[in-house]
Amino acid sequence: MGLKALDYETLNENVKKVQYAVRGELYLRASELQKEGKKIIFTNVGNPHALGQKPLTFPRQVVALCQAPFLLDDPNVGLLFPADAIARAKHYLSLTSGGLGAYSDSRGIPGVRKEVAEFIERRDGYPSDPELIFLTDGASKGVMQILNCIIRGEGDGILVPVPQYPLYSATISLLGGSLVPYYLEETANWGLDVNNLRESVAQARFKGITVRAMVIINPGNPTGQCLSEANLREIINFCYQENLVLLGDEVYQQNIYQDERPFISARKVLMDMGPPVSKEVQLVSFHTVSKGYWGECGQRGGYFEMTNLPPQTVDEIYKIASIALSPNVPAQIFMGLMVNPLKPGDISYEQFVRESQGILESLRRRARIMTDGFNSCKNVVCNFTEGAMYSFPQIRLPPKAIEAAKQAGKVPDVFYCLKLLEATGISTVPGSGFGQKEGVFHLRTTILPAEEDMPAIMSSFKKFNDEFMDQYEDNWNRSRM
Amino acid sequence: MRRFVIGSARSLIERSRQNYQFQRPLLSSSYRLLSSTPAVDSPSSSSSTMAPPVALNTINPKVIECEYAVRGEIVTLAQKLQEEINTKPDAHPFEEILYCNIGNPQSLGQHPITFFREVLALCDHPTILDKSETQGLFSADSIERAWKILDQIPGRATGAYSHSQGIKGLRDTIAAGIEARDGFPADPNDIFLTDGASPAVHMMMQLLIRSEKDGILCPIPQYPLYSASIALHGGTLVPYYLDEATGWGLEVSQLKKQLETSRSMGITVRALVVINPGNPTGQVLAEENQKAIVEFCKQEGLVLLADEVYQENVYVPEKKFHSFKKVSRSMGYGEKDLSLVSFQSVSKGYYGECGKRGGYMEVTGFGADVREQIYKVASVNLCSNISGQILASLVMSPPKVGDESYESYSAERDGILSSLARRAKTLEDAFNKLEGVTCNKAEGAMYLFPRIDLPEKAIKAAEAEKKAPDAYYCQRLLTATGIVVVPGSGFGQVPGTWHFRCTILPQEEKIPAIVTRLTDFHKSFMDEFRG
């Protein structure tokens, strides 16, 4: 019997350290129960189409035509596809170097990157350079590429909000860097206090860590808060003073459910601030086709835009991108369609607007239903979902519940979420997967279940929660007597 | 020759231990040449005098170290020349740039397989499946297949993230395809669908490499994904030389020697990479050879990383593709005997769907705890693109005899494969006619890797321009003819020998003109530099 080539013991330690709760223990347990026949409501991932949201019609028409260009030669194609979809398909095919089946430029199709640049300029009022925009197989790949450039070893720290989307913690682990947490203030609607930032940086430096970058997720995940312009200015000033590159995860920029704080891009604020800040603070901004009202997660389409990075650095990032040859071409077309949408007068415009508004308005309603629903539950406090796709209620677990969790060998919020899953079929992600203050527990769910299913889901949750609280609080009360 | 090879291999390992270098003393500044003048990355007038966080001297050094010649310096120059022709058509002595640097068939006019595209289009826009007009525009079996696939996707939602290993039903199809190919069963749970084969390779390197003390045996010449990935993950590339004199033969004795040498230097060799059919070398391994390799990995406790993306590209009747899975199972070896990872892709073969980014790895012979870790790493990226997953399942279970589309499908497939075989032969013959050039046959894959005996004068001219001699030749070829090939130093070669890699992919009608231009250039180059 030969030597074992790859044992658990001999695996890369960084891999072993990685945690990604979004598809971790709760999800695996939910999948098991689903196989056994239990009805599961998956609210663990921001995956709109999996919960019944329909794809927008127009982009699917365009990409289908690009997949099968021989359709364009068929005289009957107009029976199935509107003229503007046909025109758009021809447009995107002309931008490729051989159709959907050829590797594109490693940075993405130049014509699509130009469309992205134009979108950014329309959105922010400042010109954007297509040469500094790289398309990627999803925003996550872009985040990994940039962090890979920054992190040299465990001496390099990345400021990450807590709670955060665990792509950041997982990637920092994989790359052998250090996560430097800065806490968001739950009582101030998950606001960002610059003093918290300063403290976090000081502590990290005291431990000998070089803080290199700061991640902001705006709108936040899992917290949903939308940063104000003042906040963004503070953050940019902070990065300027502390010599940090700002990583702006803006994938939820189209998911805004209140009117007091519309989305403002980090780049716009940076440019508004003028020199020297606007010329010196390094910024990388991320976007995707997975969220917004498109929800095309399965396509794996995204981009990052670099601001104030030296040309040689951009070259190195290009070099790394070239090893993967190119991002997938169909998703690049989705990206083009997203940033260069239909206009009034286009044949498909009205249907497109109807579909888009329908989704956004429903998301706004669901954000409210869910927040209110959670707030009506015993020992549950929930900030309003200002943006993104999640609700992150705080669950005030009684001491007896925490004790029971300990007995079961589980982290308290995992314990709660497992019980919730088994009782109701609702599959969530425990707050510990995102980070939270010591002794404070949360869970993350999405606001994505269909609107008509929401009331039943919320009442099912309330029933479970209130019974759970009664059970563990009664014990507590009794013991006090 | 063998002593020379081992001696130089030893020095190569030594160099790679210090700071992975790959026969590029003259190329070390190539990426600096690529960018604008190497100005110091200093902040302009900021209050801080520190270098900005993401500047060349503060970014991850592994990023700086790694190289990928396939889209390297020569391509950048080609793009520049292309732009010049676009603005001024007679700027150069050629009308167009011919990209022979990269295995990207559809960019050079190869057509996709109609049936595959029909199914993908229907899956992208399932709404039309209910319409009667669709029957008139799509073949009946493509409609049927689209329904079958959509039924395997929860909610028929092709826009949703799937299971992190890929949609179960598609993995079932792929496993069945593997079994039909090999005659041995495959488990869908062993399959991880990825955005092309390359991300799967990266995942394995990430798992295997803990530090520079971990080595991965790689063929020289090799496809530089491997050298780049090893560098990025901080490991050590342990080279084993393929023997050009014997048609790029792989000798297990060479593997053993390299293994022993590296172990004596304190390297823990973790895996053996075999590319079959080979890239850039094109050889198809004989079954006996494969058995010896399997035996070697089993004895030495190495993971066998089998890059089999060119499995459908075999052009010679005397050779046949055998998967390493089939070979090891036919030897009676199972999960307990051998850790094997097999990579496949939708980018090559006769389908050539590079832009789709579809592929998978089949992982066998690992414990459950290791597999959990592989799953975990896959889950951080959620899943690979769904359209690519669907395509991978189509590639592994194409139309069968009796299916409505079978005849057109097989005509398309055979047309492409026979054309590739012809082009391989034509270009091989053309290269062999050139003075000082020998070219091994391309038994498979998509490339020719001719060796050029460069005259001393040419080597000196290259040195004067601070270029590797083969890079110099390739640049001169490009500027004279518009033909883009990749210098052999991008793949590795025995020191002191020079090669370049040229694809066999330009359309058949363009090949005579390419041969003429190349031949004329080579003659004038040799006239210029002949001693």
XYZ file of C-alpha atoms in Angstrom, chain A residues 1-20 22-24 27-28 31 45-51 53-58 60-61 63-71 74-81 97-107 137-138 140-141 144-153 156 165-167 170-171 174-175 205 211-213 240-246 276 279-280 282 284 288 290-291 295-300 308-313 315-320 322-332 334, chain B residues 31-32 34-41 43-48 50-68 70-72 76 79 102-108 110 112-115 117-118 120-128 131 133-134 136-138 154-155 157-165 195 198-199 202 204-210 214 223-225 228-229 232-233 263 270 297-303 335-337 339 345 347-348 352-357 365-367 369-370 373-377 379-387:
280
model
C 0.000 0.000 0.000
C 1.635 3.193 -1.186
C 1.962 6.481 0.632
C -1.159 8.633 0.698
C -0.660 11.564 -1.625
C -3.056 14.115 -0.207
C -4.175 13.717 3.354
C -6.188 16.228 5.310
C -3.075 16.802 7.415
C -0.989 17.780 4.414
C -3.456 20.233 2.910
C -2.598 23.896 2.589
C -3.378 25.330 6.038
C -4.880 28.449 4.512
C -7.510 26.307 2.834
C -8.391 24.648 6.111
C -8.846 28.031 7.788
C -11.385 29.223 5.244
C -14.997 29.524 6.291
C -17.870 30.391 4.017
C -23.369 31.015 3.111
C -22.966 27.465 1.834
C -21.835 25.960 5.123
C -27.118 24.948 3.894
C -25.792 21.404 3.959
C -30.052 20.142 1.525
C -28.071 33.134 -0.713
C -28.935 36.246 -2.691
C -30.154 34.064 -5.561
C -33.358 35.696 -6.869
C -34.131 33.345 -9.762
C -34.023 30.363 -7.414
C -36.967 31.865 -5.561
C -37.944 35.850 -9.872
C -38.134 35.671 -13.653
C -35.247 36.734 -15.855
C -35.802 39.943 -17.795
C -37.023 39.010 -21.269
C -34.941 41.281 -23.483
C -32.380 36.555 -22.687
C -33.618 37.136 -26.212
C -28.087 36.290 -25.687
C -30.097 33.411 -27.174
C -29.645 34.988 -30.608
C -25.914 35.429 -29.959
C -25.655 31.744 -28.954
C -27.273 30.638 -32.197
C -26.296 33.223 -34.817
C -27.651 31.003 -37.601
C -31.075 32.133 -36.345
C -33.473 32.601 -40.843
C -36.300 34.639 -42.453
C -38.668 33.514 -39.685
C -36.580 34.784 -36.797
C -38.868 37.802 -36.459
C -41.684 35.471 -35.427
C -39.895 34.685 -32.210
C -37.663 37.683 -31.547
C -13.672 38.382 -32.101
C -15.456 35.280 -33.366
C -18.760 35.111 -31.498
C -19.488 33.715 -28.060
C -17.121 30.783 -28.496
C -13.853 32.701 -28.779
C -11.702 33.860 -25.869
C -12.057 37.626 -25.765
C -9.427 40.133 -24.672
C -8.400 39.027 -21.189
C -9.842 42.251 -19.796
C -16.477 35.914 -14.091
C -18.603 37.504 -11.388
C -16.187 37.663 -6.581
C -13.420 36.693 -8.988
C -10.079 37.714 -5.320
C -7.785 39.031 -8.057
C -7.361 42.422 -6.406
C -6.834 41.011 -2.916
C -4.286 38.601 -4.398
C -2.345 41.588 -5.658
C -2.440 43.370 -2.324
C -1.780 40.588 0.181
C 1.867 39.579 0.469
C 1.557 37.669 3.728
C -0.799 42.607 5.466
C -20.114 39.186 3.348
C -17.798 36.245 4.012
C -16.204 36.297 0.564
C -12.624 33.582 3.152
C -10.403 35.164 0.507
C -6.979 31.698 1.482
C -4.369 34.308 0.614
C -0.613 48.408 13.718
C -3.043 47.875 6.969
C -3.207 48.018 3.164
C -6.829 48.343 2.129
C -6.057 59.290 2.118
C -4.612 59.919 5.559
C -3.836 56.286 6.276
C -2.614 55.409 2.763
C -5.152 52.675 2.115
C -6.600 51.491 -1.150
C -10.384 51.655 -1.007
C -5.076 66.097 -4.106
C -5.770 62.139 -7.750
C -4.154 60.074 -5.039
C -6.481 54.432 -4.936
C -11.230 49.706 -7.012
C -22.161 42.554 -11.090
C -26.099 38.980 -10.220
C -28.032 41.497 -8.149
C -30.511 38.737 -10.583
C -28.541 36.805 -13.213
C -26.340 35.021 -10.683
C -25.816 31.944 -12.844
C -24.184 33.898 -15.653
C -21.183 34.894 -13.547
C -5.443 56.072 -9.465
C -3.537 52.777 -9.795
C -0.108 53.165 -11.417
C 0.120 51.836 -14.995
C 2.628 49.142 -14.032
C 0.216 47.800 -11.431
C -0.236 45.780 -16.261
C 0.408 43.217 -13.545
C -3.306 42.818 -12.908
C -3.775 42.391 -16.648
C -1.079 39.748 -16.694
C -2.851 37.736 -13.973
C -4.506 36.734 -18.962
C -3.633 33.439 -17.249
C -7.370 32.765 -16.999
C -7.528 33.754 -20.673
C -10.844 35.569 -20.625
C -14.072 35.990 -18.692
C -17.033 34.107 -20.151
C -18.401 35.900 -23.167
C -22.169 35.456 -22.697
C -21.943 37.169 -19.301
C -20.021 40.027 -20.886
C -25.331 40.520 -20.149
C 7.237 42.925 -18.198
C 8.955 46.167 -17.432
C 5.673 45.940 -21.609
C 4.669 48.882 -19.473
C 5.663 52.488 -19.979
C 9.116 53.613 -18.888
C 9.819 52.230 -15.454
C 9.090 55.411 -13.555
C 9.254 55.204 -9.836
C 5.808 54.688 -8.373
C 3.045 59.515 -4.828
C 3.108 63.014 -6.237
C 2.650 65.627 -3.617
C 0.722 63.883 -0.896
C 1.472 64.504 2.696
C 2.537 60.884 3.127
C 4.960 56.237 1.617
C 4.464 54.429 -1.667
C 0.775 54.124 -2.525
C -0.624 50.821 -1.281
C -1.002 49.257 -4.686
C 2.257 50.130 -6.397
C 4.654 47.818 -8.137
C 6.986 47.593 -5.172
C 4.196 46.884 -2.709
C 2.081 44.355 -4.535
C 2.283 40.631 -3.917
C 5.699 39.566 -5.283
C 4.255 36.249 -6.493
C 2.145 38.275 -8.911
C 5.274 39.946 -10.272
C 7.056 36.592 -10.572
C 4.530 34.696 -12.538
C 4.470 34.825 -16.314
C 2.110 33.758 -19.060
C 0.661 32.958 -24.458
C -0.738 36.435 -23.984
C 2.529 38.126 -23.216
C 0.927 43.247 -27.029
C -2.136 44.414 -31.037
C -3.425 30.853 -28.770
C -5.708 27.821 -29.033
C -8.787 29.922 -29.836
C -10.370 28.167 -32.836
C -13.542 30.214 -33.253
C -11.602 33.466 -33.373
C -10.064 32.173 -36.581
C -14.050 27.703 -36.899
C -19.464 26.059 -33.397
C -21.405 22.773 -33.402
C -24.955 23.696 -34.384
C -26.726 21.243 -32.076
C -25.736 26.146 -29.820
C -29.384 25.270 -30.414
C -27.807 26.582 -25.296
C -30.000 29.208 -26.983
C -33.143 27.391 -25.863
C -31.833 27.131 -22.304
C -30.993 30.834 -22.340
C -34.519 31.738 -23.398
C -36.837 28.879 -22.383
C -39.947 31.012 -22.986
C -39.821 30.159 -26.674
C -44.145 28.546 -29.020
C -42.682 28.803 -34.298
C -39.775 27.305 -32.383
C -39.571 25.594 -37.378
C -36.340 27.206 -36.196
C -34.789 24.476 -34.026
C -34.511 23.635 -9.940
C -37.288 25.940 -11.123
C -33.850 28.840 -13.441
C -30.695 29.052 -15.559
C -29.981 32.422 -13.945
C -29.705 31.036 -10.431
C -26.511 29.995 -8.651
C -26.408 26.212 -8.749
C -24.903 23.658 -6.388
C -21.240 24.599 -5.985
C -20.111 21.430 -7.794
C -15.315 28.082 -15.458
C -7.923 26.457 -15.633
C -9.758 27.411 -12.393
C -5.700 26.580 -9.663
C -5.725 21.878 -6.913
C -2.525 23.926 -6.716
C -4.031 25.879 -3.856
C -4.799 22.701 -1.960
C -1.466 21.037 -2.649
C 0.996 23.888 -2.136
C 1.764 24.895 1.436
C 6.183 21.801 -1.980
C 1.512 24.911 -21.017
C 2.416 27.900 -18.828
C -0.777 27.822 -16.786
C 2.133 30.518 -13.474
C -0.193 28.784 -11.044
C 1.139 32.327 -7.757
C 0.639 29.778 -5.025
C 13.839 15.358 -2.662
C 3.235 16.472 -4.158
C 2.519 7.951 -8.920
C 1.167 5.089 -6.856
C 4.606 4.058 -5.636
C 5.738 7.568 -4.822
C 2.457 8.773 -3.311
C 1.943 11.561 -5.827
C -1.337 13.043 -6.956
C -9.809 4.820 -5.015
C -7.442 3.426 -2.397
C -4.513 3.106 -4.763
C -5.225 9.993 -6.164
C -12.741 21.517 -21.026
C -12.570 24.943 -25.196
C -10.783 22.415 -27.378
C -13.673 24.893 -29.546
C -15.978 26.859 -27.234
C -13.250 28.854 -25.474
C -15.393 31.901 -24.719
C -17.948 29.913 -22.776
C -15.570 28.962 -19.972
C -8.882 8.704 -4.615
C -9.200 11.354 -1.926
C -10.593 10.976 1.566
C -12.220 15.176 4.631
C -10.125 16.387 1.686
C -12.196 21.096 1.626
C -12.352 21.039 -2.166
C -16.097 21.645 -1.940
C -15.547 24.479 0.526
C -13.094 26.278 -1.772
C -18.341 27.267 -2.631
C -16.601 30.611 -1.990
C -17.099 31.386 -5.664
C -20.634 29.929 -5.386
C -20.690 28.145 -8.734
C -19.420 28.166 -12.318
C -21.484 29.737 -15.096
C -24.578 27.693 -15.899
C -24.339 27.928 -19.664
